[in-house]
Amino acid sequence: MRIREPKTTALVFNTGKMVITGAKSEQLARLAARKYARIIQKLGFPEVRFLDFKIQNLVGSCDVKFPIRLEGLAYEHDDYSSVCQS
């Protein structure tokens, strides 16, 4: 399931649990989870409740502003990496 604001995706499981991805902050993740719960209520599940919200994973990213030759890096530092040939 996806919503546009905040731009997120939810995996909805038959156990009643949801996993929200794509939020830029904890507050936006919480808002998205509430919106998904409300949507599911409106789809005919009035017993749905917003409970036990928790953050379980954070991901960081950066741009180093130059290309990285991955194959050369893997060969130079083979103790810490592997090369997959296709």
PDB file of N, CA, C and O in Angstrom:
ATOM      1  N   MET A   1       0.851  -1.162   0.000  1.00  0.00           N
ATOM      2  CA  MET A   1       0.000   0.000   0.000  1.00  0.00           C
ATOM      3  C   MET A   1       0.898   1.225   0.000  1.00  0.00           C
ATOM      4  O   MET A   1       1.951   1.205   0.628  1.00  0.00           O
ATOM      5  N   ARG A   2       0.492   2.298  -0.710  1.00  0.00           N
ATOM      6  CA  ARG A   2       1.299   3.528  -0.755  1.00  0.00           C
ATOM      7  C   ARG A   2       0.423   4.750  -0.559  1.00  0.00           C
ATOM      8  O   ARG A   2      -0.731   4.764  -0.981  1.00  0.00           O
ATOM      9  N   ILE A   3       1.004   5.768   0.077  1.00  0.00           N
ATOM     10  CA  ILE A   3       0.352   7.069   0.157  1.00  0.00           C
ATOM     11  C   ILE A   3       1.343   8.123  -0.329  1.00  0.00           C
ATOM     12  O   ILE A   3       2.560   7.891  -0.354  1.00  0.00           O
ATOM     13  N   ARG A   4       0.803   9.267  -0.717  1.00  0.00           N
ATOM     14  CA  ARG A   4       1.657  10.330  -1.273  1.00  0.00           C
ATOM     15  C   ARG A   4       2.229  11.267  -0.223  1.00  0.00           C
ATOM     16  O   ARG A   4       3.294  11.848  -0.426  1.00  0.00           O
ATOM     17  N   GLU A   5       1.494  11.455   0.878  1.00  0.00           N
ATOM     18  CA  GLU A   5       1.954  12.407   1.880  1.00  0.00           C
ATOM     19  C   GLU A   5       1.725  11.837   3.273  1.00  0.00           C
ATOM     20  O   GLU A   5       0.561  11.677   3.659  1.00  0.00           O
ATOM     21  N   PRO A   6       2.745  11.543   4.033  1.00  0.00           N
ATOM     22  CA  PRO A   6       4.144  11.522   3.613  1.00  0.00           C
ATOM     23  C   PRO A   6       4.384  10.354   2.655  1.00  0.00           C
ATOM     24  O   PRO A   6       3.744   9.308   2.769  1.00  0.00           O
ATOM     25  N   LYS A   7       5.289  10.566   1.716  1.00  0.00           N
ATOM     26  CA  LYS A   7       5.544   9.571   0.671  1.00  0.00           C
ATOM     27  C   LYS A   7       6.158   8.320   1.293  1.00  0.00           C
ATOM     28  O   LYS A   7       7.343   8.295   1.632  1.00  0.00           O
ATOM     29  N   THR A   8       5.319   7.296   1.477  1.00  0.00           N
ATOM     30  CA  THR A   8       5.739   6.074   2.151  1.00  0.00           C
ATOM     31  C   THR A   8       5.064   4.862   1.519  1.00  0.00           C
ATOM     32  O   THR A   8       4.107   4.992   0.765  1.00  0.00           O
ATOM     33  N   THR A   9       5.573   3.711   1.881  1.00  0.00           N
ATOM     34  CA  THR A   9       4.993   2.432   1.479  1.00  0.00           C
ATOM     35  C   THR A   9       4.773   1.615   2.740  1.00  0.00           C
ATOM     36  O   THR A   9       5.596   1.647   3.657  1.00  0.00           O
ATOM     37  N   ALA A  10       3.672   0.883   2.776  1.00  0.00           N
ATOM     38  CA  ALA A  10       3.384   0.010   3.921  1.00  0.00           C
ATOM     39  C   ALA A  10       3.238  -1.423   3.442  1.00  0.00           C
ATOM     40  O   ALA A  10       2.559  -1.690   2.451  1.00  0.00           O
ATOM     41  N   LEU A  11       3.882  -2.323   4.140  1.00  0.00           N
ATOM     42  CA  LEU A  11       3.635  -3.750   3.967  1.00  0.00           C
ATOM     43  C   LEU A  11       2.631  -4.118   5.053  1.00  0.00           C
ATOM     44  O   LEU A  11       2.880  -3.882   6.238  1.00  0.00           O
ATOM     45  N   VAL A  12       1.507  -4.670   4.645  1.00  0.00           N
ATOM     46  CA  VAL A  12       0.447  -5.014   5.592  1.00  0.00           C
ATOM     47  C   VAL A  12       0.350  -6.535   5.662  1.00  0.00           C
ATOM     48  O   VAL A  12       0.195  -7.194   4.626  1.00  0.00           O
ATOM     49  N   PHE A  13       0.460  -7.078   6.867  1.00  0.00           N
ATOM     50  CA  PHE A  13       0.478  -8.525   7.058  1.00  0.00           C
ATOM     51  C   PHE A  13      -0.826  -9.003   7.670  1.00  0.00           C
ATOM     52  O   PHE A  13      -1.504  -8.253   8.390  1.00  0.00           O
ATOM     53  N   ASN A  14      -1.163 -10.256   7.421  1.00  0.00           N
ATOM     54  CA  ASN A  14      -2.416 -10.800   7.936  1.00  0.00           C
ATOM     55  C   ASN A  14      -2.396 -10.976   9.454  1.00  0.00           C
ATOM     56  O   ASN A  14      -3.425 -11.239  10.067  1.00  0.00           O
ATOM     57  N   THR A  15      -1.246 -10.781  10.077  1.00  0.00           N
ATOM     58  CA  THR A  15      -1.152 -10.820  11.538  1.00  0.00           C
ATOM     59  C   THR A  15      -1.667  -9.532  12.165  1.00  0.00           C
ATOM     60  O   THR A  15      -1.820  -9.441  13.380  1.00  0.00           O
ATOM     61  N   GLY A  16      -1.886  -8.516  11.323  1.00  0.00           N
ATOM     62  CA  GLY A  16      -2.312  -7.217  11.822  1.00  0.00           C
ATOM     63  C   GLY A  16      -1.162  -6.237  11.963  1.00  0.00           C
ATOM     64  O   GLY A  16      -1.354  -5.091  12.346  1.00  0.00           O
ATOM     65  N   LYS A  17       0.039  -6.669  11.613  1.00  0.00           N
ATOM     66  CA  LYS A  17       1.195  -5.790  11.721  1.00  0.00           C
ATOM     67  C   LYS A  17       1.466  -5.102  10.390  1.00  0.00           C
ATOM     68  O   LYS A  17       1.101  -5.601   9.331  1.00  0.00           O
ATOM     69  N   MET A  18       2.115  -3.943  10.470  1.00  0.00           N
ATOM     70  CA  MET A  18       2.508  -3.181   9.290  1.00  0.00           C
ATOM     71  C   MET A  18       3.961  -2.768   9.419  1.00  0.00           C
ATOM     72  O   MET A  18       4.440  -2.510  10.520  1.00  0.00           O
ATOM     73  N   VAL A  19       4.634  -2.676   8.284  1.00  0.00           N
ATOM     74  CA  VAL A  19       5.989  -2.137   8.219  1.00  0.00           C
ATOM     75  C   VAL A  19       5.934  -0.949   7.276  1.00  0.00           C
ATOM     76  O   VAL A  19       5.532  -1.077   6.116  1.00  0.00           O
ATOM     77  N   ILE A  20       6.327   0.219   7.774  1.00  0.00           N
ATOM     78  CA  ILE A  20       6.287   1.452   7.002  1.00  0.00           C
ATOM     79  C   ILE A  20       7.707   1.780   6.553  1.00  0.00           C
ATOM     80  O   ILE A  20       8.626   1.803   7.372  1.00  0.00           O
ATOM     81  N   THR A  21       7.887   2.038   5.257  1.00  0.00           N
ATOM     82  CA  THR A  21       9.205   2.417   4.749  1.00  0.00           C
ATOM     83  C   THR A  21       9.095   3.730   3.988  1.00  0.00           C
ATOM     84  O   THR A  21       8.033   4.089   3.494  1.00  0.00           O
ATOM     85  N   GLY A  22      10.220   4.437   3.910  1.00  0.00           N
ATOM     86  CA  GLY A  22      10.292   5.633   3.087  1.00  0.00           C
ATOM     87  C   GLY A  22      10.142   6.939   3.831  1.00  0.00           C
ATOM     88  O   GLY A  22      10.358   7.997   3.254  1.00  0.00           O
ATOM     89  N   ALA A  23       9.789   6.904   5.104  1.00  0.00           N
ATOM     90  CA  ALA A  23       9.599   8.142   5.861  1.00  0.00           C
ATOM     91  C   ALA A  23      10.950   8.802   6.130  1.00  0.00           C
ATOM     92  O   ALA A  23      11.953   8.134   6.340  1.00  0.00           O
ATOM     93  N   LYS A  24      10.958  10.116   6.138  1.00  0.00           N
ATOM     94  CA  LYS A  24      12.195  10.872   6.344  1.00  0.00           C
ATOM     95  C   LYS A  24      12.468  11.186   7.814  1.00  0.00           C
ATOM     96  O   LYS A  24      13.530  11.690   8.159  1.00  0.00           O
ATOM     97  N   SER A  25      11.502  10.920   8.687  1.00  0.00           N
ATOM     98  CA  SER A  25      11.699  11.171  10.111  1.00  0.00           C
ATOM     99  C   SER A  25      10.775  10.265  10.912  1.00  0.00           C
ATOM    100  O   SER A  25       9.836   9.668  10.369  1.00  0.00           O
ATOM    101  N   GLU A  26      11.034  10.186  12.217  1.00  0.00           N
ATOM    102  CA  GLU A  26      10.175   9.390  13.088  1.00  0.00           C
ATOM    103  C   GLU A  26       8.755   9.950  13.090  1.00  0.00           C
ATOM    104  O   GLU A  26       7.783   9.192  13.052  1.00  0.00           O
ATOM    105  N   GLN A  27       8.633  11.268  13.112  1.00  0.00           N
ATOM    106  CA  GLN A  27       7.312  11.890  13.130  1.00  0.00           C
ATOM    107  C   GLN A  27       6.525  11.560  11.868  1.00  0.00           C
ATOM    108  O   GLN A  27       5.321  11.267  11.933  1.00  0.00           O
ATOM    109  N   LEU A  28       7.192  11.586  10.703  1.00  0.00           N
ATOM    110  CA  LEU A  28       6.506  11.260   9.454  1.00  0.00           C
ATOM    111  C   LEU A  28       6.148   9.778   9.388  1.00  0.00           C
ATOM    112  O   LEU A  28       5.104   9.411   8.842  1.00  0.00           O
ATOM    113  N   ALA A  29       6.983   8.909   9.955  1.00  0.00           N
ATOM    114  CA  ALA A  29       6.674   7.481   9.997  1.00  0.00           C
ATOM    115  C   ALA A  29       5.435   7.238  10.857  1.00  0.00           C
ATOM    116  O   ALA A  29       4.551   6.462  10.493  1.00  0.00           O
ATOM    117  N   ARG A  30       5.360   7.920  11.987  1.00  0.00           N
ATOM    118  CA  ARG A  30       4.204   7.785  12.875  1.00  0.00           C
ATOM    119  C   ARG A  30       2.933   8.294  12.183  1.00  0.00           C
ATOM    120  O   ARG A  30       1.887   7.634  12.216  1.00  0.00           O
ATOM    121  N   LEU A  31       3.034   9.443  11.524  1.00  0.00           N
ATOM    122  CA  LEU A  31       1.890   9.998  10.801  1.00  0.00           C
ATOM    123  C   LEU A  31       1.430   9.039   9.711  1.00  0.00           C
ATOM    124  O   LEU A  31       0.231   8.773   9.560  1.00  0.00           O
ATOM    125  N   ALA A  32       2.364   8.490   8.952  1.00  0.00           N
ATOM    126  CA  ALA A  32       2.026   7.550   7.880  1.00  0.00           C
ATOM    127  C   ALA A  32       1.342   6.314   8.455  1.00  0.00           C
ATOM    128  O   ALA A  32       0.327   5.858   7.917  1.00  0.00           O
ATOM    129  N   ALA A  33       1.864   5.780   9.548  1.00  0.00           N
ATOM    130  CA  ALA A  33       1.275   4.586  10.158  1.00  0.00           C
ATOM    131  C   ALA A  33      -0.165   4.865  10.593  1.00  0.00           C
ATOM    132  O   ALA A  33      -1.057   4.027  10.396  1.00  0.00           O
ATOM    133  N   ARG A  34      -0.397   6.043  11.150  1.00  0.00           N
ATOM    134  CA  ARG A  34      -1.763   6.421  11.538  1.00  0.00           C
ATOM    135  C   ARG A  34      -2.671   6.500  10.309  1.00  0.00           C
ATOM    136  O   ARG A  34      -3.824   6.054  10.345  1.00  0.00           O
ATOM    137  N   LYS A  35      -2.146   7.067   9.229  1.00  0.00           N
ATOM    138  CA  LYS A  35      -2.950   7.182   7.998  1.00  0.00           C
ATOM    139  C   LYS A  35      -3.283   5.810   7.424  1.00  0.00           C
ATOM    140  O   LYS A  35      -4.415   5.576   7.000  1.00  0.00           O
ATOM    141  N   TYR A  36      -2.316   4.904   7.423  1.00  0.00           N
ATOM    142  CA  TYR A  36      -2.580   3.557   6.920  1.00  0.00           C
ATOM    143  C   TYR A  36      -3.633   2.859   7.787  1.00  0.00           C
ATOM    144  O   TYR A  36      -4.531   2.197   7.269  1.00  0.00           O
ATOM    145  N   ALA A  37      -3.529   3.001   9.093  1.00  0.00           N
ATOM    146  CA  ALA A  37      -4.519   2.394   9.986  1.00  0.00           C
ATOM    147  C   ALA A  37      -5.908   2.961   9.689  1.00  0.00           C
ATOM    148  O   ALA A  37      -6.897   2.212   9.633  1.00  0.00           O
ATOM    149  N   ARG A  38      -5.991   4.248   9.457  1.00  0.00           N
ATOM    150  CA  ARG A  38      -7.279   4.886   9.147  1.00  0.00           C
ATOM    151  C   ARG A  38      -7.830   4.378   7.817  1.00  0.00           C
ATOM    152  O   ARG A  38      -9.032   4.110   7.699  1.00  0.00           O
ATOM    153  N   ILE A  39      -6.972   4.232   6.823  1.00  0.00           N
ATOM    154  CA  ILE A  39      -7.413   3.708   5.524  1.00  0.00           C
ATOM    155  C   ILE A  39      -7.982   2.306   5.685  1.00  0.00           C
ATOM    156  O   ILE A  39      -9.037   1.982   5.130  1.00  0.00           O
ATOM    157  N   ILE A  40      -7.296   1.469   6.450  1.00  0.00           N
ATOM    158  CA  ILE A  40      -7.771   0.095   6.653  1.00  0.00           C
ATOM    159  C   ILE A  40      -9.099   0.090   7.404  1.00  0.00           C
ATOM    160  O   ILE A  40      -9.996  -0.693   7.088  1.00  0.00           O
ATOM    161  N   GLN A  41      -9.258   1.001   8.374  1.00  0.00           N
ATOM    162  CA  GLN A  41     -10.554   1.135   9.052  1.00  0.00           C
ATOM    163  C   GLN A  41     -11.656   1.433   8.041  1.00  0.00           C
ATOM    164  O   GLN A  41     -12.715   0.806   8.057  1.00  0.00           O
ATOM    165  N   LYS A  42     -11.393   2.384   7.153  1.00  0.00           N
ATOM    166  CA  LYS A  42     -12.394   2.800   6.167  1.00  0.00           C
ATOM    167  C   LYS A  42     -12.695   1.711   5.138  1.00  0.00           C
ATOM    168  O   LYS A  42     -13.738   1.741   4.492  1.00  0.00           O
ATOM    169  N   LEU A  43     -11.783   0.747   4.997  1.00  0.00           N
ATOM    170  CA  LEU A  43     -12.001  -0.351   4.059  1.00  0.00           C
ATOM    171  C   LEU A  43     -12.869  -1.461   4.658  1.00  0.00           C
ATOM    172  O   LEU A  43     -13.047  -2.503   4.041  1.00  0.00           O
ATOM    173  N   GLY A  44     -13.384  -1.225   5.854  1.00  0.00           N
ATOM    174  CA  GLY A  44     -14.300  -2.196   6.433  1.00  0.00           C
ATOM    175  C   GLY A  44     -13.770  -2.962   7.620  1.00  0.00           C
ATOM    176  O   GLY A  44     -14.295  -4.027   7.955  1.00  0.00           O
ATOM    177  N   PHE A  45     -12.741  -2.441   8.252  1.00  0.00           N
ATOM    178  CA  PHE A  45     -12.177  -3.084   9.441  1.00  0.00           C
ATOM    179  C   PHE A  45     -12.206  -2.096  10.607  1.00  0.00           C
ATOM    180  O   PHE A  45     -11.172  -1.573  11.025  1.00  0.00           O
ATOM    181  N   PRO A  46     -13.399  -1.830  11.161  1.00  0.00           N
ATOM    182  CA  PRO A  46     -13.515  -0.806  12.206  1.00  0.00           C
ATOM    183  C   PRO A  46     -12.770  -1.141  13.495  1.00  0.00           C
ATOM    184  O   PRO A  46     -12.486  -0.256  14.301  1.00  0.00           O
ATOM    185  N   GLU A  47     -12.410  -2.416  13.689  1.00  0.00           N
ATOM    186  CA  GLU A  47     -11.706  -2.819  14.912  1.00  0.00           C
ATOM    187  C   GLU A  47     -10.217  -2.472  14.882  1.00  0.00           C
ATOM    188  O   GLU A  47      -9.515  -2.663  15.876  1.00  0.00           O
ATOM    189  N   VAL A  48      -9.720  -1.959  13.767  1.00  0.00           N
ATOM    190  CA  VAL A  48      -8.295  -1.614  13.652  1.00  0.00           C
ATOM    191  C   VAL A  48      -7.952  -0.508  14.649  1.00  0.00           C
ATOM    192  O   VAL A  48      -8.667   0.478  14.787  1.00  0.00           O
ATOM    193  N   ARG A  49      -6.850  -0.698  15.370  1.00  0.00           N
ATOM    194  CA  ARG A  49      -6.351   0.285  16.341  1.00  0.00           C
ATOM    195  C   ARG A  49      -4.882   0.564  16.054  1.00  0.00           C
ATOM    196  O   ARG A  49      -4.147  -0.314  15.616  1.00  0.00           O
ATOM    197  N   PHE A  50      -4.460   1.786  16.354  1.00  0.00           N
ATOM    198  CA  PHE A  50      -3.059   2.171  16.188  1.00  0.00           C
ATOM    199  C   PHE A  50      -2.351   1.905  17.515  1.00  0.00           C
ATOM    200  O   PHE A  50      -2.495   2.648  18.471  1.00  0.00           O
ATOM    201  N   LEU A  51      -1.590   0.802  17.569  1.00  0.00           N
ATOM    202  CA  LEU A  51      -0.929   0.401  18.813  1.00  0.00           C
ATOM    203  C   LEU A  51       0.538   0.033  18.573  1.00  0.00           C
ATOM    204  O   LEU A  51       0.909  -0.392  17.486  1.00  0.00           O
ATOM    205  N   ASP A  52       1.329   0.166  19.609  1.00  0.00           N
ATOM    206  CA  ASP A  52       2.709  -0.344  19.641  1.00  0.00           C
ATOM    207  C   ASP A  52       3.581   0.151  18.495  1.00  0.00           C
ATOM    208  O   ASP A  52       4.331  -0.622  17.900  1.00  0.00           O
ATOM    209  N   PHE A  53       3.528   1.445  18.188  1.00  0.00           N
ATOM    210  CA  PHE A  53       4.405   2.001  17.172  1.00  0.00           C
ATOM    211  C   PHE A  53       5.828   2.033  17.710  1.00  0.00           C
ATOM    212  O   PHE A  53       6.077   2.431  18.842  1.00  0.00           O
ATOM    213  N   LYS A  54       6.786   1.556  16.904  1.00  0.00           N
ATOM    214  CA  LYS A  54       8.190   1.650  17.303  1.00  0.00           C
ATOM    215  C   LYS A  54       9.075   1.720  16.066  1.00  0.00           C
ATOM    216  O   LYS A  54       8.737   1.176  15.019  1.00  0.00           O
ATOM    217  N   ILE A  55      10.196   2.391  16.217  1.00  0.00           N
ATOM    218  CA  ILE A  55      11.196   2.481  15.164  1.00  0.00           C
ATOM    219  C   ILE A  55      12.137   1.293  15.345  1.00  0.00           C
ATOM    220  O   ILE A  55      12.684   1.081  16.421  1.00  0.00           O
ATOM    221  N   GLN A  56      12.339   0.521  14.276  1.00  0.00           N
ATOM    222  CA  GLN A  56      13.207  -0.652  14.380  1.00  0.00           C
ATOM    223  C   GLN A  56      14.436  -0.560  13.495  1.00  0.00           C
ATOM    224  O   GLN A  56      15.334  -1.368  13.636  1.00  0.00           O
ATOM    225  N   ASN A  57      14.489   0.378  12.581  1.00  0.00           N
ATOM    226  CA  ASN A  57      15.615   0.432  11.660  1.00  0.00           C
ATOM    227  C   ASN A  57      15.778   1.855  11.149  1.00  0.00           C
ATOM    228  O   ASN A  57      14.795   2.524  10.867  1.00  0.00           O
ATOM    229  N   LEU A  58      17.016   2.291  11.046  1.00  0.00           N
ATOM    230  CA  LEU A  58      17.347   3.578  10.433  1.00  0.00           C
ATOM    231  C   LEU A  58      18.380   3.330   9.358  1.00  0.00           C
ATOM    232  O   LEU A  58      19.249   2.471   9.513  1.00  0.00           O
ATOM    233  N   VAL A  59      18.304   4.083   8.291  1.00  0.00           N
ATOM    234  CA  VAL A  59      19.252   3.947   7.195  1.00  0.00           C
ATOM    235  C   VAL A  59      19.812   5.323   6.875  1.00  0.00           C
ATOM    236  O   VAL A  59      19.068   6.292   6.790  1.00  0.00           O
ATOM    237  N   GLY A  60      21.116   5.398   6.720  1.00  0.00           N
ATOM    238  CA  GLY A  60      21.749   6.649   6.318  1.00  0.00           C
ATOM    239  C   GLY A  60      22.338   6.514   4.927  1.00  0.00           C
ATOM    240  O   GLY A  60      22.657   5.415   4.474  1.00  0.00           O
ATOM    241  N   SER A  61      22.481   7.620   4.231  1.00  0.00           N
ATOM    242  CA  SER A  61      23.098   7.595   2.905  1.00  0.00           C
ATOM    243  C   SER A  61      23.910   8.866   2.716  1.00  0.00           C
ATOM    244  O   SER A  61      23.676   9.870   3.394  1.00  0.00           O
ATOM    245  N   CYS A  62      24.874   8.800   1.814  1.00  0.00           N
ATOM    246  CA  CYS A  62      25.677   9.987   1.517  1.00  0.00           C
ATOM    247  C   CYS A  62      26.172   9.919   0.080  1.00  0.00           C
ATOM    248  O   CYS A  62      26.164   8.866  -0.552  1.00  0.00           O
ATOM    249  N   ASP A  63      26.584  11.058  -0.420  1.00  0.00           N
ATOM    250  CA  ASP A  63      27.150  11.176  -1.759  1.00  0.00           C
ATOM    251  C   ASP A  63      28.598  11.623  -1.587  1.00  0.00           C
ATOM    252  O   ASP A  63      28.857  12.681  -1.001  1.00  0.00           O
ATOM    253  N   VAL A  64      29.559  10.827  -2.044  1.00  0.00           N
ATOM    254  CA  VAL A  64      30.970  11.180  -1.886  1.00  0.00           C
ATOM    255  C   VAL A  64      31.474  12.070  -3.025  1.00  0.00           C
ATOM    256  O   VAL A  64      32.633  12.477  -3.031  1.00  0.00           O
ATOM    257  N   LYS A  65      30.626  12.357  -3.992  1.00  0.00           N
ATOM    258  CA  LYS A  65      30.897  13.319  -5.077  1.00  0.00           C
ATOM    259  C   LYS A  65      32.007  12.897  -6.035  1.00  0.00           C
ATOM    260  O   LYS A  65      32.634  13.739  -6.666  1.00  0.00           O
ATOM    261  N   PHE A  66      32.276  11.586  -6.112  1.00  0.00           N
ATOM    262  CA  PHE A  66      33.186  11.084  -7.136  1.00  0.00           C
ATOM    263  C   PHE A  66      32.864   9.613  -7.369  1.00  0.00           C
ATOM    264  O   PHE A  66      32.321   8.946  -6.482  1.00  0.00           O
ATOM    265  N   PRO A  67      33.162   9.101  -8.559  1.00  0.00           N
ATOM    266  CA  PRO A  67      32.863   7.688  -8.835  1.00  0.00           C
ATOM    267  C   PRO A  67      33.797   6.760  -8.055  1.00  0.00           C
ATOM    268  O   PRO A  67      34.961   7.081  -7.817  1.00  0.00           O
ATOM    269  N   ILE A  68      33.276   5.633  -7.652  1.00  0.00           N
ATOM    270  CA  ILE A  68      34.064   4.628  -6.932  1.00  0.00           C
ATOM    271  C   ILE A  68      34.157   3.392  -7.818  1.00  0.00           C
ATOM    272  O   ILE A  68      33.145   2.828  -8.219  1.00  0.00           O
ATOM    273  N   ARG A  69      35.385   2.990  -8.150  1.00  0.00           N
ATOM    274  CA  ARG A  69      35.590   1.791  -8.966  1.00  0.00           C
ATOM    275  C   ARG A  69      35.481   0.583  -8.046  1.00  0.00           C
ATOM    276  O   ARG A  69      36.444   0.194  -7.380  1.00  0.00           O
ATOM    277  N   LEU A  70      34.300  -0.006  -8.006  1.00  0.00           N
ATOM    278  CA  LEU A  70      34.011  -1.061  -7.039  1.00  0.00           C
ATOM    279  C   LEU A  70      34.867  -2.304  -7.233  1.00  0.00           C
ATOM    280  O   LEU A  70      35.306  -2.918  -6.261  1.00  0.00           O
ATOM    281  N   GLU A  71      35.107  -2.679  -8.463  1.00  0.00           N
ATOM    282  CA  GLU A  71      35.906  -3.885  -8.695  1.00  0.00           C
ATOM    283  C   GLU A  71      37.326  -3.693  -8.170  1.00  0.00           C
ATOM    284  O   GLU A  71      37.876  -4.556  -7.486  1.00  0.00           O
ATOM    285  N   GLY A  72      37.937  -2.540  -8.456  1.00  0.00           N
ATOM    286  CA  GLY A  72      39.275  -2.255  -7.946  1.00  0.00           C
ATOM    287  C   GLY A  72      39.309  -2.194  -6.433  1.00  0.00           C
ATOM    288  O   GLY A  72      40.231  -2.710  -5.795  1.00  0.00           O
ATOM    289  N   LEU A  73      38.287  -1.605  -5.851  1.00  0.00           N
ATOM    290  CA  LEU A  73      38.182  -1.524  -4.397  1.00  0.00           C
ATOM    291  C   LEU A  73      38.096  -2.922  -3.793  1.00  0.00           C
ATOM    292  O   LEU A  73      38.783  -3.238  -2.811  1.00  0.00           O
ATOM    293  N   ALA A  74      37.288  -3.786  -4.405  1.00  0.00           N
ATOM    294  CA  ALA A  74      37.120  -5.150  -3.903  1.00  0.00           C
ATOM    295  C   ALA A  74      38.425  -5.931  -3.992  1.00  0.00           C
ATOM    296  O   ALA A  74      38.777  -6.668  -3.063  1.00  0.00           O
ATOM    297  N   TYR A  75      39.155  -5.786  -5.086  1.00  0.00           N
ATOM    298  CA  TYR A  75      40.422  -6.511  -5.225  1.00  0.00           C
ATOM    299  C   TYR A  75      41.489  -5.976  -4.272  1.00  0.00           C
ATOM    300  O   TYR A  75      42.265  -6.742  -3.709  1.00  0.00           O
ATOM    301  N   GLU A  76      41.527  -4.660  -4.077  1.00  0.00           N
ATOM    302  CA  GLU A  76      42.514  -4.061  -3.167  1.00  0.00           C
ATOM    303  C   GLU A  76      42.260  -4.458  -1.714  1.00  0.00           C
ATOM    304  O   GLU A  76      43.189  -4.549  -0.927  1.00  0.00           O
ATOM    305  N   HIS A  77      40.986  -4.652  -1.373  1.00  0.00           N
ATOM    306  CA  HIS A  77      40.613  -4.918   0.018  1.00  0.00           C
ATOM    307  C   HIS A  77      39.842  -6.240   0.096  1.00  0.00           C
ATOM    308  O   HIS A  77      38.757  -6.321   0.652  1.00  0.00           O
ATOM    309  N   ASP A  78      40.453  -7.289  -0.441  1.00  0.00           N
ATOM    310  CA  ASP A  78      39.765  -8.576  -0.533  1.00  0.00           C
ATOM    311  C   ASP A  78      39.509  -9.239   0.814  1.00  0.00           C
ATOM    312  O   ASP A  78      38.700 -10.153   0.918  1.00  0.00           O
ATOM    313  N   ASP A  79      40.177  -8.766   1.876  1.00  0.00           N
ATOM    314  CA  ASP A  79      39.879  -9.292   3.210  1.00  0.00           C
ATOM    315  C   ASP A  79      38.492  -8.851   3.686  1.00  0.00           C
ATOM    316  O   ASP A  79      37.896  -9.486   4.562  1.00  0.00           O
ATOM    317  N   TYR A  80      37.988  -7.765   3.128  1.00  0.00           N
ATOM    318  CA  TYR A  80      36.743  -7.176   3.584  1.00  0.00           C
ATOM    319  C   TYR A  80      35.629  -7.217   2.550  1.00  0.00           C
ATOM    320  O   TYR A  80      34.548  -6.679   2.757  1.00  0.00           O
ATOM    321  N   SER A  81      35.872  -7.834   1.394  1.00  0.00           N
ATOM    322  CA  SER A  81      34.862  -7.817   0.324  1.00  0.00           C
ATOM    323  C   SER A  81      34.998  -9.057  -0.543  1.00  0.00           C
ATOM    324  O   SER A  81      35.935  -9.832  -0.426  1.00  0.00           O
ATOM    325  N   SER A  82      34.052  -9.213  -1.436  1.00  0.00           N
ATOM    326  CA  SER A  82      34.090 -10.312  -2.398  1.00  0.00           C
ATOM    327  C   SER A  82      33.599  -9.791  -3.748  1.00  0.00           C
ATOM    328  O   SER A  82      32.835  -8.836  -3.816  1.00  0.00           O
ATOM    329  N   VAL A  83      34.027 -10.446  -4.806  1.00  0.00           N
ATOM    330  CA  VAL A  83      33.647 -10.063  -6.149  1.00  0.00           C
ATOM    331  C   VAL A  83      32.769 -11.166  -6.723  1.00  0.00           C
ATOM    332  O   VAL A  83      33.156 -12.339  -6.706  1.00  0.00           O
ATOM    333  N   CYS A  84      31.587 -10.800  -7.197  1.00  0.00           N
ATOM    334  CA  CYS A  84      30.673 -11.764  -7.816  1.00  0.00           C
ATOM    335  C   CYS A  84      30.789 -11.614  -9.330  1.00  0.00           C
ATOM    336  O   CYS A  84      30.587 -10.527  -9.860  1.00  0.00           O
ATOM    337  N   GLN A  85      31.146 -12.659 -10.003  1.00  0.00           N
ATOM    338  CA  GLN A  85      31.248 -12.647 -11.467  1.00  0.00           C
ATOM    339  C   GLN A  85      29.940 -13.165 -12.039  1.00  0.00           C
ATOM    340  O   GLN A  85      29.408 -14.157 -11.572  1.00  0.00           O
ATOM    341  N   SER A  86      29.437 -12.485 -13.064  1.00  0.00           N
ATOM    342  CA  SER A  86      28.194 -12.984 -13.688  1.00  0.00           C
ATOM    343  C   SER A  86      28.429 -13.420 -15.108  1.00  0.00           C
ATOM    344  O   SER A  86      29.443 -13.252 -15.682  1.00  0.00           O
TER     345      SER A  86
END
